[in-house]
Structures are given as structure tokens and as C-alpha cells.
Amino acid sequence: MDLLRYSISRLPTANPHLNFPAPLRRRSFTVRSSLSLPFSEEKAVYYKHLEAAVDVVDRACRLCVHVKKSLFSSDGSILEKNDQTPVTIADFGVQALVSLEMSKLFPSIPLVAEEDSMFLRTNNLVDAVVDVLADIATSRDKLTQDDVLEAIDRGGKDAYAFGPKPATYWVLDPIDGTRGFVRGSEALYVVGLALVVDGEIVLGVMGCPNWQESHPDKSSSKNQENENAVSMSGIIMISHIGCGTWRNTLWETTNMMGGLLDNWIRCFVDDCQIVHEARFCIPDSQTWESLPLSLLYNATTEAEYVGSKEVLLLPACCGSLCKYLMVASGRASVFIQGAKAGKAIKAWDHAVGIICVHEAGGKNS
């Protein structure tokens, strides 16, 4: 968990004297989703927190799908940040949604996220975010511009300072793989939310609206016989410390705005022990030839024709969390991502993926 301590301790702060206690306080609240988790509350210390996280990530994915449907009919939905990373109204909308919901349910737990409201303020785009939140947030009152801006900034870079002791906080990546979001219907992108308690990741939820159940994986299910009963699209993956990693389909392809089905499937990483039999995944910004392993093995994308001196390279995807998702689900055996000199490692790019892979029996190194 050094990654999390390292990243958080270096966040710029507006108030260097503000610290947050580690203990979590439970509140009485109602989560909109009627879906039960695949393990009992007695086994999971943070059951209520995970239940709330599943609900909000589910709704965040639906927000993304709604925005993306209008993306290709209006160029105004696509923005550009100063670092030239594409970002959409959905990116800000997801952060506002998660911040609004979690601050109501767990007001003592701060949020660490990727965006702040500066871009929206300077480009007069707040109304667009307010509009996409209108039907999906649980606020009884009509959301105002100030509500949304404050919610986004609650997770922004200047929102909190952390003391020397391990902290407790939510970590959010609103849309990991924004390039994939913009590219088209087949590219993968992920909404990722994790909870860190006293410096340890204790739960995580990843939602991937474009995930298709077209590849075999090594999983077991309490309702395995129902897995292929209808055509499914999208995946939501959850993990809780000591309770394993599980996945569920987001929706039926014929009813993409319907609710989650109670069909949790246990996830395990691929148990392959032989290099040339493993399924590899690398960033789309990287080539196989740039890796030391390429000196021993060539890469092929043809699964049916992998030679003894070749490895299977799965189609590239945008964002770090997509690759964690592929490994934790068993679709990929391993992903390799080289560290770039001078580039900071950000907690939201890895936190939820780390616990999902770990609880599925994998290892991050």
C-alpha cells in the first residue's frame, strides 16, 4: 500500500492543518439498488460501504452510456484538458455523482479524485453536467450549479490535506480510459472506486459498460447456470478484503438501462504457469518489441496459432484499470506496463485494480 501513501502525501493542499481520523462511522441510509452482495454482512466489515459503492458505480456507468449516446451527434460533449487528455462531460458527471452520494452517506470520509471544477467554470459547461445528473442523482431537491461544482471540488486536488498517519478516504477514477470512451462502442473504459482505511485498500468496484462476455474465463458462480441465459453487456466487478473478487453483468443488451441482475460470479486469475501459454496485455501506447521479453518470444494476436516461441497478445485497451479488470477476471494472464521516467504514479489509476487482482488470487509487482 506504499503507492497510496506516496500519492496522497504529495497532493497539493489548500489547508495544511486539516486531518481526518481513521475510524469509520456507520450511518443509517438507504441504497437505491435492491441487489444483494454475494457474501453476507457478517463476513464483510465494510459491507454497507461496498453496497453503496456498487450502487453509485452502477449509476455512473449508466450516466456514461447516456452521455456517450449523444457524443457522436454533438461535438460539444468532447472537451480537452490542458494536458491534452480527452475528457468528457461524463468524466465530470461521474465525479459529481459519486461525491454527492458518498458525502451524504459517509460525510466523514473524504474523496480523492482526478478532476476539479476549474475547466467547467472557465468554459461555462456546468449546466451540461447538471443536466446529466438530473435524473440519476438521489437529491430530493433540484441540483444547482453550486451543488455540482462543490461536489466536484470535494474530490479535487486542493480539497484535503492528509497528516503523517495512514488515512481513510475514497479513491475515484471517474473514467479510466477516456480515449476509449471517445473512440467508439468497442473500446473499453472503466469507472473505478475504492475505499482505503488506515492506508489499506479494503474494497473496490469497477464498472465497464462495453465489456462483452465473449471470452472464457476461470470463474465459478452461485448461479452459474444462468450466466448465458440472455445476451449480456457490461461488467461490474467488486472486491472486499477477505471476501474475494466477484463480477456481475451490468444489463441485458436489450434493456441497457435496467437494473443489475443477482448473478454474481466468483473471479479468479488465470493459473497458467508456462510463459508461451499465457495471455498477455500491454498498454496501447506500448509495443511488444519494447519489452525485454520480446527477445525470447514473438507476439501474435491469433489465439489458434500460437507457436512455441510465441505468446498471445490480447487487443490493447486504454487505461490502467481496464488491464486490471482483464487480469482479475481471468481473461488476461498478465499485463505489463512499464513505468515512465518523470511521470507520477496516481492512486486513482491503480487502487481499485490492486484489490480486485489481489482478492482474485493475483499479484501486483
Short mmCIF file of C-alpha atoms in Angstrom, two decimals:
data_model
loop_
_atom_site.label_atom_id
_atom_site.label_comp_id
_atom_site.label_asym_id
_atom_site.label_seq_id
_atom_site.Cartn_x
_atom_site.Cartn_y
_atom_site.Cartn_z
CA MET A 1 0.00 0.00 0.00
CA ASP A 2 3.03 2.32 -0.26
CA LEU A 3 1.68 3.53 -3.58
CA LEU A 4 -1.31 5.06 -1.84
CA ARG A 5 0.69 6.68 0.93
CA TYR A 6 3.15 8.08 -1.60
CA SER A 7 0.49 9.54 -3.87
CA ILE A 8 -1.70 11.05 -1.21
CA SER A 9 1.05 12.61 0.83
CA ARG A 10 2.06 14.70 -2.18
CA LEU A 11 -1.33 16.09 -3.11
CA PRO A 12 -1.31 19.91 -3.10
CA THR A 13 -3.45 21.29 -0.30
CA ALA A 14 -5.32 24.48 0.49
CA ASN A 15 -5.37 23.78 4.24
CA PRO A 16 -2.23 22.07 5.54
CA HIS A 17 -3.68 21.65 9.03
CA LEU A 18 -6.73 19.59 8.12
CA ASN A 19 -6.52 15.95 9.18
CA PHE A 20 -9.08 13.15 9.17
CA PRO A 21 -9.46 10.41 11.77
CA ALA A 22 -9.26 6.83 10.63
CA PRO A 23 -12.32 5.27 12.32
CA LEU A 24 -15.39 4.86 10.11
CA ARG A 25 -18.78 5.88 11.37
CA ARG A 26 -21.80 3.95 10.18
CA ARG A 27 -24.91 5.92 9.35
CA SER A 28 -28.46 4.83 8.69
CA PHE A 29 -29.11 5.13 4.98
CA THR A 30 -30.88 3.54 2.05
CA VAL A 31 -29.09 2.40 -1.10
CA ARG A 32 -31.23 2.56 -4.25
CA SER A 33 -30.14 -0.81 -5.64
CA SER A 34 -32.05 -3.85 -4.38
CA LEU A 35 -29.22 -6.14 -5.44
CA SER A 36 -27.68 -8.27 -2.69
CA LEU A 37 -23.94 -8.82 -2.47
CA PRO A 38 -22.56 -12.35 -2.97
CA PHE A 39 -21.40 -12.68 0.65
CA SER A 40 -23.01 -11.96 3.99
CA GLU A 41 -22.70 -8.79 6.00
CA GLU A 42 -21.21 -10.83 8.85
CA LYS A 43 -18.20 -11.70 6.69
CA ALA A 44 -17.58 -8.18 5.38
CA VAL A 45 -16.64 -5.38 7.76
CA TYR A 46 -17.30 -2.76 5.09
CA TYR A 47 -20.44 -4.35 3.65
CA LYS A 48 -22.51 -1.14 3.75
CA HIS A 49 -19.72 0.84 2.14
CA LEU A 50 -19.41 -1.73 -0.64
CA GLU A 51 -23.17 -1.84 -1.11
CA ALA A 52 -23.22 1.93 -1.59
CA ALA A 53 -20.19 1.82 -3.90
CA VAL A 54 -21.81 -0.81 -6.13
CA ASP A 55 -24.96 1.28 -6.40
CA VAL A 56 -23.17 4.51 -7.31
CA VAL A 57 -20.80 2.87 -9.82
CA ASP A 58 -23.76 1.15 -11.46
CA ARG A 59 -25.48 4.50 -11.88
CA ALA A 60 -22.24 6.14 -13.01
CA CYS A 61 -21.95 3.59 -15.82
CA ARG A 62 -25.48 4.37 -16.93
CA LEU A 63 -24.62 8.06 -16.94
CA CYS A 64 -21.65 7.28 -19.19
CA VAL A 65 -23.81 5.31 -21.62
CA HIS A 66 -26.36 8.12 -21.73
CA VAL A 67 -23.71 10.75 -22.45
CA LYS A 68 -21.94 8.59 -24.99
CA LYS A 69 -25.14 8.12 -26.99
CA SER A 70 -25.18 11.86 -27.57
CA LEU A 71 -21.42 12.08 -28.07
CA PHE A 72 -21.46 11.28 -31.75
CA SER A 73 -24.29 13.65 -32.58
CA SER A 74 -22.74 16.66 -30.87
CA ASP A 75 -19.05 17.58 -30.81
CA GLY A 76 -19.79 19.85 -27.88
CA SER A 77 -19.70 16.89 -25.49
CA ILE A 78 -15.99 16.31 -26.07
CA LEU A 79 -13.56 18.50 -24.18
CA GLU A 80 -9.80 18.79 -23.99
CA LYS A 81 -7.82 19.29 -20.80
CA ASN A 82 -4.55 21.25 -20.59
CA ASP A 83 -2.50 18.04 -20.66
CA GLN A 84 -4.23 17.07 -23.95
CA THR A 85 -6.03 14.12 -22.37
CA PRO A 86 -9.57 13.88 -23.78
CA VAL A 87 -12.21 14.30 -21.12
CA THR A 88 -15.97 14.35 -21.42
CA ILE A 89 -18.99 15.68 -19.66
CA ALA A 90 -19.37 12.15 -18.35
CA ASP A 91 -16.00 12.40 -16.58
CA PHE A 92 -17.12 15.41 -14.55
CA GLY A 93 -20.63 13.99 -14.17
CA VAL A 94 -19.36 10.74 -12.65
CA GLN A 95 -17.16 12.58 -10.15
CA ALA A 96 -20.02 14.86 -9.15
CA LEU A 97 -22.39 11.90 -8.76
CA VAL A 98 -20.02 9.85 -6.61
CA SER A 99 -19.13 12.87 -4.50
CA LEU A 100 -22.77 13.83 -3.94
CA GLU A 101 -23.85 10.31 -2.98
CA MET A 102 -20.91 9.32 -0.81
CA SER A 103 -20.77 12.62 1.06
CA LYS A 104 -24.40 12.10 2.09
CA LEU A 105 -23.86 8.52 3.21
CA PHE A 106 -20.36 8.84 4.69
CA PRO A 107 -19.70 12.53 5.40
CA SER A 108 -16.59 11.84 7.49
CA ILE A 109 -14.77 10.07 4.62
CA PRO A 110 -13.10 12.40 2.10
CA LEU A 111 -12.87 11.71 -1.62
CA VAL A 112 -9.65 11.73 -3.63
CA ALA A 113 -10.38 12.01 -7.34
CA GLU A 114 -8.93 13.15 -10.64
CA GLU A 115 -10.84 16.29 -11.62
CA ASP A 116 -11.52 19.74 -10.22
CA SER A 117 -14.09 22.23 -11.45
CA MET A 118 -11.72 24.82 -12.93
CA PHE A 119 -12.27 23.69 -16.52
CA LEU A 120 -16.05 23.71 -16.16
CA ARG A 121 -16.01 27.15 -14.54
CA THR A 122 -13.81 28.75 -17.18
CA ASN A 123 -15.69 27.22 -20.12
CA ASN A 124 -19.26 27.71 -18.88
CA LEU A 125 -20.02 23.99 -19.08
CA VAL A 126 -21.55 23.48 -15.65
CA ASP A 127 -25.11 23.33 -16.98
CA ALA A 128 -24.21 20.34 -19.17
CA VAL A 129 -23.09 18.38 -16.10
CA VAL A 130 -26.14 19.47 -14.10
CA ASP A 131 -28.35 18.17 -16.90
CA VAL A 132 -26.82 14.68 -17.00
CA LEU A 133 -27.15 14.39 -13.21
CA ALA A 134 -30.78 15.48 -13.10
CA ASP A 135 -32.33 12.01 -13.41
CA ILE A 136 -29.61 9.88 -11.84
CA ALA A 137 -28.66 11.59 -8.56
CA THR A 138 -30.79 10.88 -5.47
CA SER A 139 -31.03 14.51 -4.37
CA ARG A 140 -34.60 15.38 -3.37
CA ASP A 141 -34.05 18.98 -4.39
CA LYS A 142 -33.16 20.16 -7.87
CA LEU A 143 -29.38 20.32 -8.22
CA THR A 144 -27.88 23.75 -8.75
CA GLN A 145 -24.63 24.77 -10.40
CA ASP A 146 -23.11 25.39 -6.98
CA ASP A 147 -24.12 21.89 -5.81
CA VAL A 148 -22.32 20.30 -8.74
CA LEU A 149 -19.22 22.50 -8.58
CA GLU A 150 -18.83 21.91 -4.85
CA ALA A 151 -19.29 18.17 -5.32
CA ILE A 152 -16.56 18.03 -7.97
CA ASP A 153 -14.18 20.15 -5.91
CA ARG A 154 -14.80 17.96 -2.86
CA GLY A 155 -12.57 15.41 -4.58
CA GLY A 156 -10.25 17.89 -6.30
CA LYS A 157 -6.54 18.32 -5.79
CA ASP A 158 -6.87 21.17 -3.27
CA ALA A 159 -9.69 19.69 -1.19
CA TYR A 160 -7.84 17.89 1.61
CA ALA A 161 -4.52 17.55 3.32
CA PHE A 162 -3.51 14.31 4.99
CA GLY A 163 -1.43 14.03 8.12
CA PRO A 164 1.52 11.70 8.72
CA LYS A 165 -0.67 8.80 9.87
CA PRO A 166 -2.30 6.41 7.34
CA ALA A 167 -5.56 7.96 6.19
CA THR A 168 -9.09 6.82 5.36
CA TYR A 169 -10.64 8.01 2.09
CA TRP A 170 -12.42 7.07 -1.12
CA VAL A 171 -10.33 6.94 -4.31
CA LEU A 172 -12.14 7.57 -7.59
CA ASP A 173 -11.15 7.45 -11.23
CA PRO A 174 -14.28 8.85 -12.92
CA ILE A 175 -13.44 7.41 -16.34
CA ASP A 176 -10.20 5.49 -16.75
CA GLY A 177 -9.62 5.21 -20.48
CA THR A 178 -11.22 8.41 -21.75
CA ARG A 179 -9.62 7.76 -25.13
CA GLY A 180 -11.55 4.52 -25.25
CA PHE A 181 -14.72 6.39 -24.28
CA VAL A 182 -14.30 8.70 -27.27
CA ARG A 183 -13.18 6.05 -29.77
CA GLY A 184 -16.35 4.05 -30.21
CA SER A 185 -18.59 1.32 -28.89
CA GLU A 186 -15.98 -1.46 -28.76
CA ALA A 187 -13.23 0.30 -26.77
CA LEU A 188 -13.09 -0.37 -23.03
CA TYR A 189 -13.25 2.27 -20.32
CA VAL A 190 -13.76 1.84 -16.57
CA VAL A 191 -15.35 3.71 -13.67
CA GLY A 192 -13.27 2.79 -10.62
CA LEU A 193 -13.96 3.43 -6.92
CA ALA A 194 -12.01 2.10 -3.92
CA LEU A 195 -12.04 2.63 -0.17
CA VAL A 196 -8.77 2.98 1.71
CA VAL A 197 -8.88 2.56 5.50
CA ASP A 198 -5.79 3.40 7.55
CA GLY A 199 -3.65 3.16 4.43
CA GLU A 200 -5.02 -0.23 3.31
CA ILE A 201 -7.34 -0.82 0.35
CA VAL A 202 -10.36 -2.64 1.79
CA LEU A 203 -12.83 -2.67 -1.09
CA GLY A 204 -13.14 -1.77 -4.73
CA VAL A 205 -15.73 -1.54 -7.51
CA MET A 206 -15.06 -1.31 -11.24
CA GLY A 207 -17.74 -0.80 -13.88
CA CYS A 208 -17.04 -1.33 -17.59
CA PRO A 209 -20.09 -0.67 -19.82
CA ASN A 210 -18.55 -2.05 -23.05
CA TRP A 211 -17.33 -5.38 -21.67
CA GLN A 212 -18.66 -8.32 -23.67
CA GLU A 213 -18.94 -11.87 -22.31
CA SER A 214 -17.41 -13.46 -25.39
CA HIS A 215 -14.27 -14.97 -23.87
CA PRO A 216 -13.93 -17.92 -21.48
CA ASP A 217 -12.52 -17.30 -18.05
CA LYS A 218 -11.83 -19.30 -14.91
CA SER A 219 -14.78 -18.48 -12.67
CA SER A 220 -17.35 -20.17 -10.51
CA SER A 221 -20.82 -18.89 -9.74
CA LYS A 222 -23.61 -19.39 -7.26
CA ASN A 223 -25.92 -19.04 -10.27
CA GLN A 224 -23.56 -20.28 -12.98
CA GLU A 225 -26.33 -21.96 -14.97
CA ASN A 226 -27.98 -18.58 -15.61
CA GLU A 227 -24.86 -16.85 -16.89
CA ASN A 228 -25.61 -17.25 -20.58
CA ALA A 229 -29.39 -17.34 -20.40
CA VAL A 230 -29.67 -13.92 -22.07
CA SER A 231 -27.31 -11.73 -24.04
CA MET A 232 -25.31 -9.60 -21.63
CA SER A 233 -23.25 -6.45 -21.91
CA GLY A 234 -21.08 -4.61 -19.44
CA ILE A 235 -19.45 -5.81 -16.26
CA ILE A 236 -19.33 -4.63 -12.68
CA MET A 237 -16.55 -6.13 -10.58
CA ILE A 238 -16.42 -5.92 -6.80
CA SER A 239 -13.85 -6.88 -4.21
CA HIS A 240 -13.80 -6.81 -0.42
CA ILE A 241 -10.81 -7.69 1.71
CA GLY A 242 -11.05 -11.35 2.70
CA CYS A 243 -14.19 -11.98 0.61
CA GLY A 244 -12.76 -12.43 -2.87
CA THR A 245 -13.47 -10.75 -6.18
CA TRP A 246 -16.82 -11.10 -7.93
CA ARG A 247 -18.39 -9.87 -11.14
CA ASN A 248 -21.88 -9.30 -12.45
CA THR A 249 -23.35 -8.14 -15.75
CA LEU A 250 -24.48 -4.53 -15.84
CA TRP A 251 -27.52 -5.12 -18.03
CA GLU A 252 -29.19 -7.18 -20.67
CA THR A 253 -28.27 -5.89 -24.12
CA THR A 254 -31.99 -5.49 -24.85
CA ASN A 255 -32.51 -3.41 -21.70
CA MET A 256 -29.36 -1.40 -21.11
CA MET A 257 -30.98 0.94 -18.61
CA GLY A 258 -32.42 -1.89 -16.50
CA GLY A 259 -31.14 -2.94 -13.10
CA LEU A 260 -28.32 -5.29 -12.16
CA LEU A 261 -29.17 -8.98 -12.13
CA ASP A 262 -28.49 -11.03 -9.00
CA ASN A 263 -26.00 -13.27 -10.77
CA TRP A 264 -22.63 -12.85 -9.08
CA ILE A 265 -19.74 -14.92 -10.44
CA ARG A 266 -16.56 -15.52 -8.43
CA CYS A 267 -13.42 -14.35 -10.23
CA PHE A 268 -10.01 -15.99 -10.23
CA VAL A 269 -6.86 -15.03 -12.07
CA ASP A 270 -5.57 -17.36 -14.77
CA ASP A 271 -3.44 -20.13 -13.23
CA CYS A 272 -1.18 -20.56 -16.26
CA GLN A 273 2.43 -21.37 -15.28
CA ILE A 274 4.03 -21.51 -18.74
CA VAL A 275 5.05 -18.27 -20.45
CA HIS A 276 4.10 -19.13 -24.02
CA GLU A 277 0.67 -20.37 -22.88
CA ALA A 278 -0.15 -17.13 -21.07
CA ARG A 279 -2.37 -14.37 -22.47
CA PHE A 280 -0.58 -11.01 -22.31
CA CYS A 281 -1.96 -7.50 -22.26
CA ILE A 282 0.04 -4.28 -22.68
CA PRO A 283 -0.89 -0.59 -22.93
CA ASP A 284 -1.90 0.64 -26.37
CA SER A 285 0.91 3.18 -26.05
CA GLN A 286 3.48 0.38 -25.79
CA THR A 287 4.75 -2.19 -28.28
CA TRP A 288 5.73 -5.79 -27.59
CA GLU A 289 9.13 -5.11 -29.16
CA SER A 290 9.87 -2.52 -26.46
CA LEU A 291 9.72 -5.19 -23.74
CA PRO A 292 12.70 -7.38 -22.68
CA LEU A 293 10.53 -10.50 -23.05
CA SER A 294 10.38 -9.86 -26.80
CA LEU A 295 13.98 -11.08 -27.03
CA LEU A 296 12.71 -14.58 -26.20
CA TYR A 297 9.18 -14.61 -27.61
CA ASN A 298 7.41 -13.04 -30.54
CA ALA A 299 3.83 -11.87 -30.09
CA THR A 300 0.78 -12.93 -32.05
CA THR A 301 -2.86 -11.91 -31.87
CA GLU A 302 -4.04 -15.21 -33.42
CA ALA A 303 -5.20 -17.34 -30.50
CA GLU A 304 -5.45 -20.52 -32.57
CA TYR A 305 -1.91 -20.33 -33.94
CA VAL A 306 0.47 -19.66 -31.04
CA GLY A 307 3.86 -21.25 -31.63
CA SER A 308 6.32 -22.47 -29.00
CA LYS A 309 8.33 -19.25 -29.36
CA GLU A 310 5.29 -17.00 -29.36
CA VAL A 311 2.88 -15.53 -26.83
CA LEU A 312 -0.70 -14.45 -27.32
CA LEU A 313 -1.13 -10.69 -27.16
CA LEU A 314 -4.68 -9.56 -26.46
CA PRO A 315 -6.12 -6.45 -28.13
CA ALA A 316 -4.84 -3.29 -26.49
CA CYS A 317 -7.12 -1.20 -24.32
CA CYS A 318 -6.95 2.30 -22.91
CA GLY A 319 -6.26 2.98 -19.25
CA SER A 320 -4.67 1.03 -16.43
CA LEU A 321 -7.91 -0.16 -14.83
CA CYS A 322 -9.02 -1.98 -17.98
CA LYS A 323 -5.97 -4.20 -17.71
CA TYR A 324 -6.54 -4.89 -14.01
CA LEU A 325 -10.09 -5.85 -14.94
CA MET A 326 -8.86 -8.26 -17.61
CA VAL A 327 -6.40 -9.94 -15.23
CA ALA A 328 -8.79 -10.17 -12.27
CA SER A 329 -11.49 -11.71 -14.49
CA GLY A 330 -9.07 -14.30 -15.88
CA ARG A 331 -9.34 -13.03 -19.44
CA ALA A 332 -5.67 -12.00 -19.43
CA SER A 333 -2.95 -13.91 -17.58
CA VAL A 334 -0.71 -10.89 -17.07
CA PHE A 335 -0.40 -7.29 -18.05
CA ILE A 336 2.89 -5.45 -18.34
CA GLN A 337 3.11 -1.70 -18.02
CA GLY A 338 6.48 -0.04 -17.94
CA ALA A 339 6.97 2.93 -15.65
CA LYS A 340 7.77 6.18 -17.41
CA ALA A 341 10.58 8.33 -16.06
CA GLY A 342 9.33 11.56 -14.57
CA LYS A 343 5.66 10.51 -14.62
CA ALA A 344 3.94 10.43 -11.24
CA ILE A 345 2.01 7.30 -10.27
CA LYS A 346 -1.51 8.35 -9.29
CA ALA A 347 -3.53 6.42 -6.73
CA TRP A 348 -6.80 6.53 -8.70
CA ASP A 349 -5.15 4.76 -11.64
CA HIS A 350 -4.37 1.67 -9.56
CA ALA A 351 -6.13 1.43 -6.18
CA VAL A 352 -9.30 -0.43 -7.18
CA GLY A 353 -7.41 -2.64 -9.62
CA ILE A 354 -4.91 -3.70 -6.98
CA ILE A 355 -7.51 -5.10 -4.59
CA CYS A 356 -9.52 -6.78 -7.36
CA VAL A 357 -6.47 -8.63 -8.66
CA HIS A 358 -5.24 -9.48 -5.15
CA GLU A 359 -8.59 -10.90 -3.98
CA ALA A 360 -8.83 -12.90 -7.22
CA GLY A 361 -5.56 -14.63 -6.32
CA GLY A 362 -3.20 -12.46 -8.34
CA LYS A 363 -0.19 -10.34 -7.56
CA ASN A 364 0.82 -6.77 -8.35
CA SER A 365 4.50 -6.00 -8.58
#
